[in-house]
mmCIF file of N, CA and C in Angstrom:
data_model
loop_
_atom_site.group_PDB
_atom_site.id
_atom_site.type_symbol
_atom_site.label_atom_id
_atom_site.label_comp_id
_atom_site.label_asym_id
_atom_site.label_seq_id
_atom_site.Cartn_x
_atom_site.Cartn_y
_atom_site.Cartn_z
ATOM 1 N N GLY T 1 1.221 -1.012 -0.086
ATOM 2 C CA GLY T 1 0.268 -0.318 -0.194
ATOM 3 C C GLY T 1 1.492 1.281 0.062
ATOM 4 N N GLU T 2 -0.152 2.344 -0.100
ATOM 5 C CA GLU T 2 0.708 3.646 -0.312
ATOM 6 C C GLU T 2 0.549 4.282 1.192
ATOM 7 N N TRP T 3 1.763 4.721 1.102
ATOM 8 C CA TRP T 3 2.007 5.829 2.942
ATOM 9 C C TRP T 3 1.271 6.608 3.177
ATOM 10 N N LEU T 4 0.368 7.025 3.978
ATOM 11 C CA LEU T 4 -0.829 7.512 3.392
ATOM 12 C C LEU T 4 -0.241 8.694 4.663
ATOM 13 N N GLY T 5 1.297 8.695 5.970
ATOM 14 C CA GLY T 5 1.023 9.311 6.882
ATOM 15 C C GLY T 5 1.580 11.140 6.748
ATOM 16 N N LYS T 6 2.594 11.664 7.564
ATOM 17 C CA LYS T 6 3.082 12.629 7.522
ATOM 18 C C LYS T 6 3.638 12.768 6.384
ATOM 19 N N PHE T 7 3.596 13.030 5.833
ATOM 20 C CA PHE T 7 5.253 13.494 4.223
ATOM 21 C C PHE T 7 4.652 12.939 3.057
ATOM 22 N N SER T 8 3.629 11.884 3.381
ATOM 23 C CA SER T 8 2.738 11.529 2.017
ATOM 24 C C SER T 8 2.183 12.139 0.888
ATOM 25 N N ASP T 9 1.927 11.756 -0.159
ATOM 26 C CA ASP T 9 1.309 12.601 -0.990
ATOM 27 C C ASP T 9 0.519 13.630 -1.185
ATOM 28 N N GLU T 10 -0.865 12.634 0.162
ATOM 29 C CA GLU T 10 -2.006 12.871 0.323
ATOM 30 C C GLU T 10 -1.350 15.567 1.255
ATOM 31 N N ASN T 11 -0.436 15.074 1.571
ATOM 32 C CA ASN T 11 -0.153 15.920 2.242
ATOM 33 C C ASN T 11 -0.874 16.841 3.370
ATOM 34 N N LYS T 12 -1.634 15.647 3.811
ATOM 35 C CA LYS T 12 -2.480 16.614 5.103
ATOM 36 C C LYS T 12 -2.682 16.902 6.111
ATOM 37 N N TYR T 13 -1.188 16.741 6.747
ATOM 38 C CA TYR T 13 -0.804 18.104 7.671
ATOM 39 C C TYR T 13 -0.471 19.136 7.284
ATOM 40 N N GLY T 14 0.019 19.543 6.577
ATOM 41 C CA GLY T 14 0.776 21.111 5.561
ATOM 42 C C GLY T 14 2.176 20.670 5.838
ATOM 43 N N GLU T 15 2.622 19.857 5.826
ATOM 44 C CA GLU T 15 4.117 20.005 6.060
ATOM 45 C C GLU T 15 5.160 19.649 5.058
ATOM 46 N N TRP T 16 4.344 20.035 4.038
ATOM 47 C CA TRP T 16 4.719 20.361 2.572
ATOM 48 C C TRP T 16 4.956 21.810 1.591
ATOM 49 N N THR T 17 6.039 21.810 3.027
ATOM 50 C CA THR T 17 5.858 23.747 2.607
ATOM 51 C C THR T 17 6.236 23.872 0.710
ATOM 52 N N GLU T 18 6.210 25.591 0.362
ATOM 53 C CA GLU T 18 7.618 25.420 -0.608
ATOM 54 C C GLU T 18 9.011 25.540 -0.156
ATOM 55 N N GLU T 19 9.285 25.982 0.572
ATOM 56 C CA GLU T 19 10.686 25.240 0.442
ATOM 57 C C GLU T 19 11.288 24.173 1.117
ATOM 58 N N LEU T 20 10.311 23.230 1.039
ATOM 59 C CA LEU T 20 10.670 21.398 1.492
ATOM 60 C C LEU T 20 10.335 20.975 0.063
ATOM 61 N N GLN T 21 9.302 21.261 -0.747
ATOM 62 C CA GLN T 21 9.072 21.083 -2.136
ATOM 63 C C GLN T 21 10.493 21.144 -2.372
ATOM 64 N N ALA T 22 10.736 22.136 -2.636
ATOM 65 C CA ALA T 22 12.075 23.035 -3.862
ATOM 66 C C ALA T 22 13.424 21.858 -2.595
ATOM 67 N N ALA T 23 13.578 21.885 -1.618
ATOM 68 C CA ALA T 23 14.563 21.315 -1.041
ATOM 69 C C ALA T 23 15.150 19.582 -1.670
ATOM 70 N N THR T 24 13.608 19.529 -1.185
ATOM 71 C CA THR T 24 13.396 17.568 -2.305
ATOM 72 C C THR T 24 13.273 17.101 -3.348
ATOM 73 N N GLY T 25 12.606 17.973 -4.013
ATOM 74 C CA GLY T 25 12.311 18.238 -5.505
ATOM 75 C C GLY T 25 11.050 17.608 -5.459
ATOM 76 N N TRP T 26 10.031 17.270 -4.129
ATOM 77 C CA TRP T 26 8.704 16.644 -4.624
ATOM 78 C C TRP T 26 6.869 17.088 -5.106
ATOM 79 N N LEU T 27 7.435 16.296 -6.257
ATOM 80 C CA LEU T 27 5.971 17.151 -6.841
ATOM 81 C C LEU T 27 5.608 16.732 -6.451
ATOM 82 N N GLY T 28 4.553 15.394 -5.610
ATOM 83 C CA GLY T 28 3.542 14.939 -5.179
ATOM 84 C C GLY T 28 3.190 13.844 -6.270
ATOM 85 N N LEU T 29 3.085 13.641 -7.778
ATOM 86 C CA LEU T 29 3.323 12.578 -8.333
ATOM 87 C C LEU T 29 2.549 11.556 -7.608
ATOM 88 N N ASN T 30 1.615 10.517 -8.779
ATOM 89 C CA ASN T 30 1.800 8.621 -8.186
ATOM 90 C C ASN T 30 2.547 8.085 -8.987
ATOM 91 N N ASP T 31 4.097 8.835 -8.305
ATOM 92 C CA ASP T 31 5.740 7.518 -8.536
ATOM 93 C C ASP T 31 5.428 7.027 -8.258
ATOM 94 N N GLY T 32 5.212 5.931 -6.403
ATOM 95 C CA GLY T 32 5.550 4.939 -6.039
ATOM 96 C C GLY T 32 6.604 5.807 -4.796
ATOM 97 N N LYS T 33 7.305 7.033 -4.797
ATOM 98 C CA LYS T 33 8.350 8.189 -3.762
ATOM 99 C C LYS T 33 7.553 7.788 -2.497
ATOM 100 N N PHE T 34 7.963 8.180 -1.987
ATOM 101 C CA PHE T 34 7.481 8.725 -0.752
ATOM 102 C C PHE T 34 8.491 9.578 0.116
ATOM 103 N N TRP T 35 8.622 9.898 1.450
ATOM 104 C CA TRP T 35 9.382 10.879 2.085
ATOM 105 C C TRP T 35 8.316 10.209 3.682
ATOM 106 N N MET T 36 9.246 10.409 4.534
ATOM 107 C CA MET T 36 8.662 9.646 5.845
ATOM 108 C C MET T 36 9.656 10.318 6.875
ATOM 109 N N ASN T 37 9.090 10.225 8.026
ATOM 110 C CA ASN T 37 10.127 11.230 8.993
ATOM 111 C C ASN T 37 10.469 10.098 9.653
ATOM 112 N N ILE T 38 11.761 9.836 10.912
ATOM 113 C CA ILE T 38 12.565 8.966 11.257
ATOM 114 C C ILE T 38 11.926 8.410 12.354
ATOM 115 N N GLU T 39 11.101 9.039 12.366
ATOM 116 C CA GLU T 39 9.932 8.377 13.779
ATOM 117 C C GLU T 39 9.169 7.852 13.201
ATOM 118 N N ASP T 40 8.351 7.558 11.950
ATOM 119 C CA ASP T 40 7.063 6.912 11.664
ATOM 120 C C ASP T 40 7.875 5.688 11.344
ATOM 121 N N PHE T 41 9.004 6.095 10.279
ATOM 122 C CA PHE T 41 10.096 5.026 9.601
ATOM 123 C C PHE T 41 10.297 3.603 10.629
ATOM 124 N N VAL T 42 10.743 4.486 12.177
ATOM 125 C CA VAL T 42 11.404 3.455 13.170
ATOM 126 C C VAL T 42 9.631 2.236 13.460
ATOM 127 N N MET T 43 8.945 3.296 13.884
ATOM 128 C CA MET T 43 6.991 2.536 14.397
ATOM 129 C C MET T 43 6.411 1.345 13.310
ATOM 130 N N ASN T 44 7.209 2.404 11.569
ATOM 131 C CA ASN T 44 6.293 1.362 11.198
ATOM 132 C C ASN T 44 7.018 0.060 9.909
ATOM 133 N N SER T 45 8.467 0.231 10.432
ATOM 134 C CA SER T 45 9.150 -0.253 9.714
ATOM 135 C C SER T 45 9.794 -1.437 11.109
ATOM 136 N N GLY T 46 9.756 -2.867 9.983
ATOM 137 C CA GLY T 46 10.453 -4.185 11.232
ATOM 138 C C GLY T 46 12.551 -3.461 10.916
ATOM 139 N N GLY T 47 12.815 -2.579 9.937
ATOM 140 C CA GLY T 47 14.416 -2.911 10.266
ATOM 141 C C GLY T 47 14.257 -2.367 8.678
ATOM 142 N N VAL T 48 16.301 -2.427 8.314
ATOM 143 C CA VAL T 48 16.692 -1.976 7.117
ATOM 144 C C VAL T 48 17.144 -3.084 6.526
ATOM 145 N N GLU T 49 17.251 -3.000 5.873
ATOM 146 C CA GLU T 49 18.965 -4.469 4.740
ATOM 147 C C GLU T 49 19.121 -3.873 2.902
ATOM 148 N N TYR T 50 19.935 -3.464 2.882
ATOM 149 C CA TYR T 50 20.207 -2.835 2.025
ATOM 150 C C TYR T 50 21.400 -3.511 1.509
ATOM 151 N N ALA T 51 21.609 -3.262 0.047
ATOM 152 C CA ALA T 51 22.986 -3.830 -0.638
ATOM 153 C C ALA T 51 23.498 -2.949 -1.647
ATOM 154 N N ARG T 52 25.255 -3.071 -1.726
ATOM 155 C CA ARG T 52 25.628 -1.775 -2.451
ATOM 156 C C ARG T 52 26.661 -2.922 -3.300
ATOM 157 N N THR T 53 26.518 -2.806 -4.842
ATOM 158 C CA THR T 53 27.812 -3.139 -5.500
ATOM 159 C C THR T 53 29.259 -2.437 -5.121
ATOM 160 N N PHE T 54 29.890 -3.490 -5.846
ATOM 161 C CA PHE T 54 31.520 -1.752 -5.260
ATOM 162 C C PHE T 54 32.057 -2.979 -6.908
ATOM 163 N N GLY T 55 32.273 -1.935 -7.848
ATOM 164 C CA GLY T 55 33.336 -2.413 -9.155
ATOM 165 C C GLY T 55 33.467 -3.389 -9.981
ATOM 166 N N PRO T 56 34.355 -3.497 -11.187
ATOM 167 C CA PRO T 56 33.863 -4.322 -11.875
ATOM 168 C C PRO T 56 33.507 -5.866 -11.814
ATOM 169 N N PRO T 57 34.173 -6.332 -10.850
ATOM 170 C CA PRO T 57 33.821 -7.702 -10.066
ATOM 171 C C PRO T 57 32.586 -7.990 -9.474
ATOM 172 N N TRP T 58 31.578 -6.724 -8.938
ATOM 173 C CA TRP T 58 30.770 -6.687 -9.076
ATOM 174 C C TRP T 58 30.947 -7.807 -7.181
ATOM 175 N N LYS T 59 31.615 -7.567 -6.426
ATOM 176 C CA LYS T 59 31.375 -8.211 -5.221
ATOM 177 C C LYS T 59 30.400 -7.187 -4.214
ATOM 178 N N LYS T 60 30.256 -7.813 -3.279
ATOM 179 C CA LYS T 60 28.498 -6.838 -2.556
ATOM 180 C C LYS T 60 28.809 -7.590 -1.544
ATOM 181 N N ILE T 61 28.177 -6.506 -0.543
ATOM 182 C CA ILE T 61 28.786 -6.238 0.842
ATOM 183 C C ILE T 61 27.038 -5.913 1.300
ATOM 184 N N THR T 62 26.765 -6.352 1.956
ATOM 185 C CA THR T 62 25.008 -6.065 3.143
ATOM 186 C C THR T 62 24.883 -5.656 4.529
ATOM 187 N N GLN T 63 23.478 -4.949 4.557
ATOM 188 C CA GLN T 63 22.957 -4.680 5.944
ATOM 189 C C GLN T 63 22.012 -5.086 6.258
ATOM 190 N N GLU T 64 21.898 -5.809 7.696
ATOM 191 C CA GLU T 64 20.658 -5.715 7.990
ATOM 192 C C GLU T 64 20.621 -5.539 9.742
ATOM 193 N N SER T 65 19.419 -4.717 9.292
ATOM 194 C CA SER T 65 19.342 -4.164 11.103
ATOM 195 C C SER T 65 17.921 -4.228 11.423
ATOM 196 N N ARG T 66 18.074 -4.625 12.650
ATOM 197 C CA ARG T 66 16.012 -4.672 12.972
ATOM 198 C C ARG T 66 16.290 -3.443 13.745
ATOM 199 N N PHE T 67 14.573 -2.871 14.881
ATOM 200 C CA PHE T 67 14.454 -2.080 15.550
ATOM 201 C C PHE T 67 14.281 -3.134 16.439
ATOM 202 N N GLN T 68 14.509 -2.139 17.396
ATOM 203 C CA GLN T 68 14.278 -2.862 18.524
ATOM 204 C C GLN T 68 12.987 -2.484 19.268
ATOM 205 N N LYS T 69 12.082 -2.546 19.439
ATOM 206 C CA LYS T 69 11.028 -2.744 20.555
ATOM 207 C C LYS T 69 11.226 -3.192 22.256
ATOM 208 N N GLY T 70 11.210 -1.905 22.769
ATOM 209 C CA GLY T 70 11.005 -2.492 24.100
ATOM 210 C C GLY T 70 12.496 -2.364 24.688
ATOM 211 N N SER T 71 12.682 -2.533 25.552
ATOM 212 C CA SER T 71 14.320 -3.249 25.963
ATOM 213 C C SER T 71 14.021 -4.986 25.631
ATOM 214 N N LEU T 72 16.418 -4.966 25.116
ATOM 215 C CA LEU T 72 16.641 -6.315 25.543
ATOM 216 C C LEU T 72 16.970 -6.503 26.716
ATOM 217 N N GLN T 73 16.671 -8.507 27.569
ATOM 218 C CA GLN T 73 16.715 -8.645 28.228
ATOM 219 C C GLN T 73 17.362 -9.947 27.899
ATOM 220 N N ALA T 74 18.653 -9.838 28.816
ATOM 221 C CA ALA T 74 18.687 -11.832 29.143
ATOM 222 C C ALA T 74 18.497 -12.619 30.153
ATOM 223 N N THR T 75 18.303 -13.840 30.154
ATOM 224 C CA THR T 75 18.535 -14.513 31.098
ATOM 225 C C THR T 75 19.659 -15.751 31.134
ATOM 226 N N ALA T 76 20.474 -15.063 32.117
ATOM 227 C CA ALA T 76 21.637 -15.707 32.914
ATOM 228 C C ALA T 76 22.227 -17.645 33.574
ATOM 229 N N MET T 77 22.436 -17.676 31.813
ATOM 230 C CA MET T 77 22.446 -19.147 31.766
ATOM 231 C C MET T 77 23.128 -20.205 33.570
ATOM 232 N N TRP T 78 24.153 -19.387 33.255
ATOM 233 C CA TRP T 78 24.536 -19.731 35.083
ATOM 234 C C TRP T 78 25.137 -18.582 35.423
ATOM 235 N N GLU T 79 25.572 -18.385 36.837
ATOM 236 C CA GLU T 79 25.853 -17.980 37.522
ATOM 237 C C GLU T 79 27.372 -17.214 36.958
ATOM 238 N N TYR T 80 27.659 -16.229 37.425
ATOM 239 C CA TYR T 80 28.579 -15.222 37.496
ATOM 240 C C TYR T 80 29.663 -14.441 38.167
ATOM 241 N N GLU T 81 30.050 -14.231 38.755
ATOM 242 C CA GLU T 81 30.731 -13.551 40.659
ATOM 243 C C GLU T 81 32.046 -12.563 39.467
ATOM 244 N N ALA T 82 31.616 -11.314 39.997
ATOM 245 C CA ALA T 82 32.289 -9.968 38.781
ATOM 246 C C ALA T 82 33.755 -10.263 39.070
ATOM 247 N N ARG T 83 34.962 -9.874 38.277
ATOM 248 C CA ARG T 83 36.316 -10.846 38.623
ATOM 249 C C ARG T 83 37.124 -8.519 38.425
ATOM 250 N N ALA T 84 35.665 -7.683 38.742
ATOM 251 C CA ALA T 84 36.585 -5.867 38.154
ATOM 252 C C ALA T 84 35.195 -5.141 38.848
ATOM 253 N N ASP T 85 35.718 -3.863 38.476
ATOM 254 C CA ASP T 85 34.192 -2.966 39.218
ATOM 255 C C ASP T 85 33.955 -2.954 38.704
ATOM 256 N N ASN T 86 33.924 -3.236 36.723
ATOM 257 C CA ASN T 86 33.478 -2.423 35.647
ATOM 258 C C ASN T 86 31.538 -3.563 35.842
ATOM 259 N N GLU T 87 32.578 -4.941 36.333
ATOM 260 C CA GLU T 87 31.075 -5.660 35.920
ATOM 261 C C GLU T 87 29.932 -6.314 36.814
ATOM 262 N N ILE T 88 29.326 -6.882 36.790
ATOM 263 C CA ILE T 88 28.585 -7.199 38.099
ATOM 264 C C ILE T 88 28.126 -9.092 38.167
ATOM 265 N N SER T 89 27.681 -9.551 39.500
ATOM 266 C CA SER T 89 27.583 -10.311 40.017
ATOM 267 C C SER T 89 26.319 -10.764 39.879
ATOM 268 N N PHE T 90 25.575 -11.815 38.856
ATOM 269 C CA PHE T 90 24.698 -12.708 39.001
ATOM 270 C C PHE T 90 24.180 -13.604 39.409
ATOM 271 N N ALA T 91 23.610 -14.061 39.560
ATOM 272 C CA ALA T 91 22.878 -16.215 40.305
ATOM 273 C C ALA T 91 22.026 -16.576 38.639
ATOM 274 N N LYS T 92 22.235 -17.628 38.380
ATOM 275 C CA LYS T 92 21.352 -18.312 37.050
ATOM 276 C C LYS T 92 19.958 -18.117 36.743
ATOM 277 N N GLY T 93 19.455 -17.566 35.947
ATOM 278 C CA GLY T 93 18.235 -17.558 35.652
ATOM 279 C C GLY T 93 18.487 -16.185 36.260
ATOM 280 N N ALA T 94 18.921 -15.099 36.677
ATOM 281 C CA ALA T 94 19.034 -13.264 37.155
ATOM 282 C C ALA T 94 18.150 -13.299 35.023
ATOM 283 N N ILE T 95 17.980 -12.199 35.218
ATOM 284 C CA ILE T 95 16.699 -11.288 33.671
ATOM 285 C C ILE T 95 18.189 -10.243 33.845
ATOM 286 N N VAL T 96 19.339 -9.535 32.929
ATOM 287 C CA VAL T 96 18.992 -8.598 32.949
ATOM 288 C C VAL T 96 19.154 -7.503 31.828
ATOM 289 N N GLU T 97 18.837 -6.395 32.109
ATOM 290 C CA GLU T 97 18.394 -5.634 30.513
ATOM 291 C C GLU T 97 20.521 -4.694 30.518
ATOM 292 N N VAL T 98 20.044 -5.389 29.163
ATOM 293 C CA VAL T 98 20.972 -5.319 28.101
ATOM 294 C C VAL T 98 21.525 -3.771 26.979
ATOM 295 N N ILE T 99 21.845 -3.201 27.498
ATOM 296 C CA ILE T 99 22.782 -1.775 27.118
ATOM 297 C C ILE T 99 23.560 -2.551 25.997
ATOM 298 N N ASN T 100 23.914 -2.605 25.324
ATOM 299 C CA ASN T 100 24.888 -2.374 25.105
ATOM 300 C C ASN T 100 24.943 -4.038 24.122
ATOM 301 N N VAL T 101 25.215 -4.371 22.811
ATOM 302 C CA VAL T 101 25.628 -6.139 22.648
ATOM 303 C C VAL T 101 26.990 -5.898 21.567
ATOM 304 N N ASN T 102 28.327 -6.026 21.792
ATOM 305 C CA ASN T 102 29.793 -6.285 20.906
ATOM 306 C C ASN T 102 29.980 -7.377 20.985
ATOM 307 N N PRO T 103 30.558 -7.561 19.782
ATOM 308 C CA PRO T 103 30.440 -9.252 19.170
ATOM 309 C C PRO T 103 31.013 -9.548 20.353
ATOM 310 N N GLY T 104 30.995 -10.978 21.099
ATOM 311 C CA GLY T 104 31.288 -11.577 21.821
ATOM 312 C C GLY T 104 31.084 -11.235 23.407
ATOM 313 N N TRP T 105 30.730 -10.112 23.168
ATOM 314 C CA TRP T 105 30.517 -9.270 25.140
ATOM 315 C C TRP T 105 29.135 -8.413 25.106
ATOM 316 N N TRP T 106 27.951 -8.133 25.524
ATOM 317 C CA TRP T 106 26.761 -8.209 26.286
ATOM 318 C C TRP T 106 27.109 -6.694 27.168
ATOM 319 N N TYR T 107 26.569 -5.697 27.456
ATOM 320 C CA TYR T 107 26.706 -4.824 28.665
ATOM 321 C C TYR T 107 25.207 -4.899 29.278
ATOM 322 N N GLY T 108 25.190 -4.704 29.771
ATOM 323 C CA GLY T 108 23.888 -4.662 30.802
ATOM 324 C C GLY T 108 23.575 -3.718 32.329
#
């Protein structure tokens, strides 16, 4: 379906000012193109996936990401005793809110 929210071709919120139209080249045509603010994109999309080719050998890089809804929590599979001041101790079965995920290590 067609995007009908803010910045859609309908312009029902009056968001497409003359200045914005000139800056983006927006024409309001039924051409399959649309604009969406980032808040609406995150709320209405599961994530982003894109691919880009590089040069004659057609090598490709692909990136995929999902937007997280709510906090990320992990259940401890075993007990852990902190060994440094920047670590926490927890018991098996403890629920830990994950703040940052890095390869090989989660921070919570």
